Tab-separated table of C-alpha atoms in Angstrom:
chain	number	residue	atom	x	y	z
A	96	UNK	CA	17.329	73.699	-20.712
A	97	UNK	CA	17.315	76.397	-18.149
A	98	UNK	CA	15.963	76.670	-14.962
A	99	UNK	CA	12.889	78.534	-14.592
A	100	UNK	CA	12.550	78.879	-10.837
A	101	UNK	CA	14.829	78.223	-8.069
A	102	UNK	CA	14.709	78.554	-4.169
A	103	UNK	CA	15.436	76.807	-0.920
A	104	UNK	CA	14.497	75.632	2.389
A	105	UNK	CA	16.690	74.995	5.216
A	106	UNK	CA	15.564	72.256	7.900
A	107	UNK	CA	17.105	72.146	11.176
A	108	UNK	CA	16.702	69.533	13.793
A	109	UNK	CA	15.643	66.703	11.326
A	110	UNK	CA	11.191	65.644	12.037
A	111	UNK	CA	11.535	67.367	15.258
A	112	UNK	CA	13.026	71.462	14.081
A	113	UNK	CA	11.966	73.393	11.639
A	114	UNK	CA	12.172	74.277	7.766
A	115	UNK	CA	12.585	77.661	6.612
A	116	UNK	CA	12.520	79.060	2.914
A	117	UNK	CA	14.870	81.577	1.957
A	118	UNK	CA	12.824	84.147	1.561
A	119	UNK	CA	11.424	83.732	4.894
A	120	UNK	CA	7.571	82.937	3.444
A	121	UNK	CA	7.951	79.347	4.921
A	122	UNK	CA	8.335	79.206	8.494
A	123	UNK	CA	6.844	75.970	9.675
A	124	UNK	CA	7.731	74.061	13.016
A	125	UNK	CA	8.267	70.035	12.297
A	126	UNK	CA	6.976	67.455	14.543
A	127	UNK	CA	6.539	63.689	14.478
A	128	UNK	CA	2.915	62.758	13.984
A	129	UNK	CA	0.946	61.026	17.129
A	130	UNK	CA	1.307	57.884	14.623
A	131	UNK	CA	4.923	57.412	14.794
A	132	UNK	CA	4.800	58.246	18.248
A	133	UNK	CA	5.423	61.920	18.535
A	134	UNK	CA	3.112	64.872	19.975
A	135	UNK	CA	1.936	66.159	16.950
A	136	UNK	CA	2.517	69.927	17.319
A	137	UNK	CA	3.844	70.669	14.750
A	138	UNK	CA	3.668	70.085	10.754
A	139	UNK	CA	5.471	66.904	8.893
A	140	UNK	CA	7.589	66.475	5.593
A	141	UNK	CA	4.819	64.054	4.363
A	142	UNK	CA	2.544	67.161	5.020
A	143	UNK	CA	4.349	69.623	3.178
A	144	UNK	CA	4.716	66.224	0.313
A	145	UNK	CA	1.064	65.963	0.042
A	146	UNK	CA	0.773	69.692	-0.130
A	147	UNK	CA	3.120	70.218	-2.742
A	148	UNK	CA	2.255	67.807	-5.216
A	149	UNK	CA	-1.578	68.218	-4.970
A	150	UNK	CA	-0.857	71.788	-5.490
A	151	UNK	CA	1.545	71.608	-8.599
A	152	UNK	CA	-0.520	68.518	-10.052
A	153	UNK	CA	-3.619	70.909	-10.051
A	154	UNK	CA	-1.743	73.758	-11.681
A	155	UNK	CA	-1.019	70.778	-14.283
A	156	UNK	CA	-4.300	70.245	-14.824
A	157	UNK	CA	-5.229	73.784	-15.403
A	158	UNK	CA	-2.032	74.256	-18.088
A	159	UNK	CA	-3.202	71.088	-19.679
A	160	UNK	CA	-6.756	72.117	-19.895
A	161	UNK	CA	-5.716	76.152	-21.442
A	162	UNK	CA	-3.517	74.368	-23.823
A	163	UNK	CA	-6.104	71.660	-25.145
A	164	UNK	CA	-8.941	74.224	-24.603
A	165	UNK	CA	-10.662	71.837	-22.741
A	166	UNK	CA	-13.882	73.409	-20.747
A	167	UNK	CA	-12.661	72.360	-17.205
A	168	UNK	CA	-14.589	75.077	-14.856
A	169	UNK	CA	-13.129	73.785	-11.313
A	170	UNK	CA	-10.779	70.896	-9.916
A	171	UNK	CA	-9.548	69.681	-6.912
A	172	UNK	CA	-6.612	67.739	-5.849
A	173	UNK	CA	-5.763	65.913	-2.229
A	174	UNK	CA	-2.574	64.751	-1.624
A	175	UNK	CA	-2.660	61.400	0.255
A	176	UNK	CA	1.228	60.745	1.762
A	177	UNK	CA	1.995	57.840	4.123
A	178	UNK	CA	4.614	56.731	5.487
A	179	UNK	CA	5.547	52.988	5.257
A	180	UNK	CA	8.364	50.681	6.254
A	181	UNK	CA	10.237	48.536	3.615
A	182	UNK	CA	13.176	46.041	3.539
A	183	UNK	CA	15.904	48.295	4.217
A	184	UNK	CA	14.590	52.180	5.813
A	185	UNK	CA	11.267	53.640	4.577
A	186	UNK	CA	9.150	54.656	1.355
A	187	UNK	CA	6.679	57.027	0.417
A	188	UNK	CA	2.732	55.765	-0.199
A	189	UNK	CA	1.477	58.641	-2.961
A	190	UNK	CA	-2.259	59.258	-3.798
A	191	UNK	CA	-4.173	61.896	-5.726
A	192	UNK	CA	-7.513	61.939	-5.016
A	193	UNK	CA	-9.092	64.554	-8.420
A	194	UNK	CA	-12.091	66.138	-8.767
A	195	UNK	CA	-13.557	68.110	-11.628
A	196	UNK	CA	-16.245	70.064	-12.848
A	197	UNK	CA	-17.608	70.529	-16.279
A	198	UNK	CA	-16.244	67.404	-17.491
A	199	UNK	CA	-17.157	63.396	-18.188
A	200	UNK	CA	-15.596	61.156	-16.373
A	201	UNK	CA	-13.577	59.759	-19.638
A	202	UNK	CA	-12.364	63.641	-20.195
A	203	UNK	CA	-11.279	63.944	-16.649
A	204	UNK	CA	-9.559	60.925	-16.558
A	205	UNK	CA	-7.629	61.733	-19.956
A	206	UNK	CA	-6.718	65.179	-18.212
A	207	UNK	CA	-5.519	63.477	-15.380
A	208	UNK	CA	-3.152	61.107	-17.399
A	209	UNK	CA	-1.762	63.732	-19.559
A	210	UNK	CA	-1.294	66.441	-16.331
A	211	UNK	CA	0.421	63.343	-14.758
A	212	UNK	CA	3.000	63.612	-17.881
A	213	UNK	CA	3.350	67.404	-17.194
A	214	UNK	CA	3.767	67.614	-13.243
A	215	UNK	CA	7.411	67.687	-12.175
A	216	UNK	CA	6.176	66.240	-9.041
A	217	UNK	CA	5.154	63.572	-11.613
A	218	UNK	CA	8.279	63.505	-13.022
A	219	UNK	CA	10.545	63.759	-10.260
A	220	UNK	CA	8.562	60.772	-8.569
A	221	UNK	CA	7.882	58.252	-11.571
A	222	UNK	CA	9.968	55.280	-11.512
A	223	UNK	CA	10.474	55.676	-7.745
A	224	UNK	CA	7.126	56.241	-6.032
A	225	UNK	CA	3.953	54.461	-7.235
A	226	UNK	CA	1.550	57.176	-7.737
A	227	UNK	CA	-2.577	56.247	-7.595
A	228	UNK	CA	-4.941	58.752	-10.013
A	229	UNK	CA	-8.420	58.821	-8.451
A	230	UNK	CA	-10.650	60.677	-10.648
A	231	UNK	CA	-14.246	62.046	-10.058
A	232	UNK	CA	-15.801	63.776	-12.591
A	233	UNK	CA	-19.037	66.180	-11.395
């Protein structure tokens, strides 16, 4: 297989610096959320998480839905990230709260399994990070 798309982000001073893409179109300042005890003034890796994945997982939906011809006419995916302690260090709580238009709830939720097979955010995080599918079909 070949890679289809690469790039990078550089952080610097860990939850409390920055990240920076390569090309310069991610510039974000990191903080630590009021939560966890910090002032909040800034954006945090389970942010740019939540982000990320609802984001791809959406396009997955959409590539699912051209290739199966299925008459989805609008979507939307939240990304719910927390934060929680464990045994040894700390895990990642994963959520994706769907919503469609234009189909029944049984098609949405077959979408929704089968763009959860496609995702690489899916991918990358199955096996390691229980992910919940909430789907609302409108």
């Amino acid at each position: 297989m070949s890679t289809l798309y690469q790039t990078r982000a550089t952080a610097t001073g860990g939850r409390e610096g920055g990240v920076r893409s390569n090309d310069g179109l991610l510039d974000v300042r990191l903080a630590m959320p009021k939560a966890l005890g910090g002032k909040e003034d800034g954006t945090n890796p389970e942010q740019l998480f939540a982000a990320g994945y609802a984001a791809c997982f959406q396009s997955a939906m959409a590539f699912v839905a051209r290739q199966k011809k299925i008459p989805l006419t609008s979507s939307t995916v939240t990304g719910v990230v927390g934060l929680a302690a464990q045994e040894v260090g700390f895990k990642l709580e994963v959520a994706l709260e769907v919503e469609t238009q234009g189909l029944s709830q049984e098609e949405a939720e077959a979408l929704v399994a089968t763009a959860h097979q496609v995702c690489p955010y899916s991918n990358a995080t199955r096996g390691n990070i229980d992910v919940a599918l909430n789907v609302k079909a409108a």
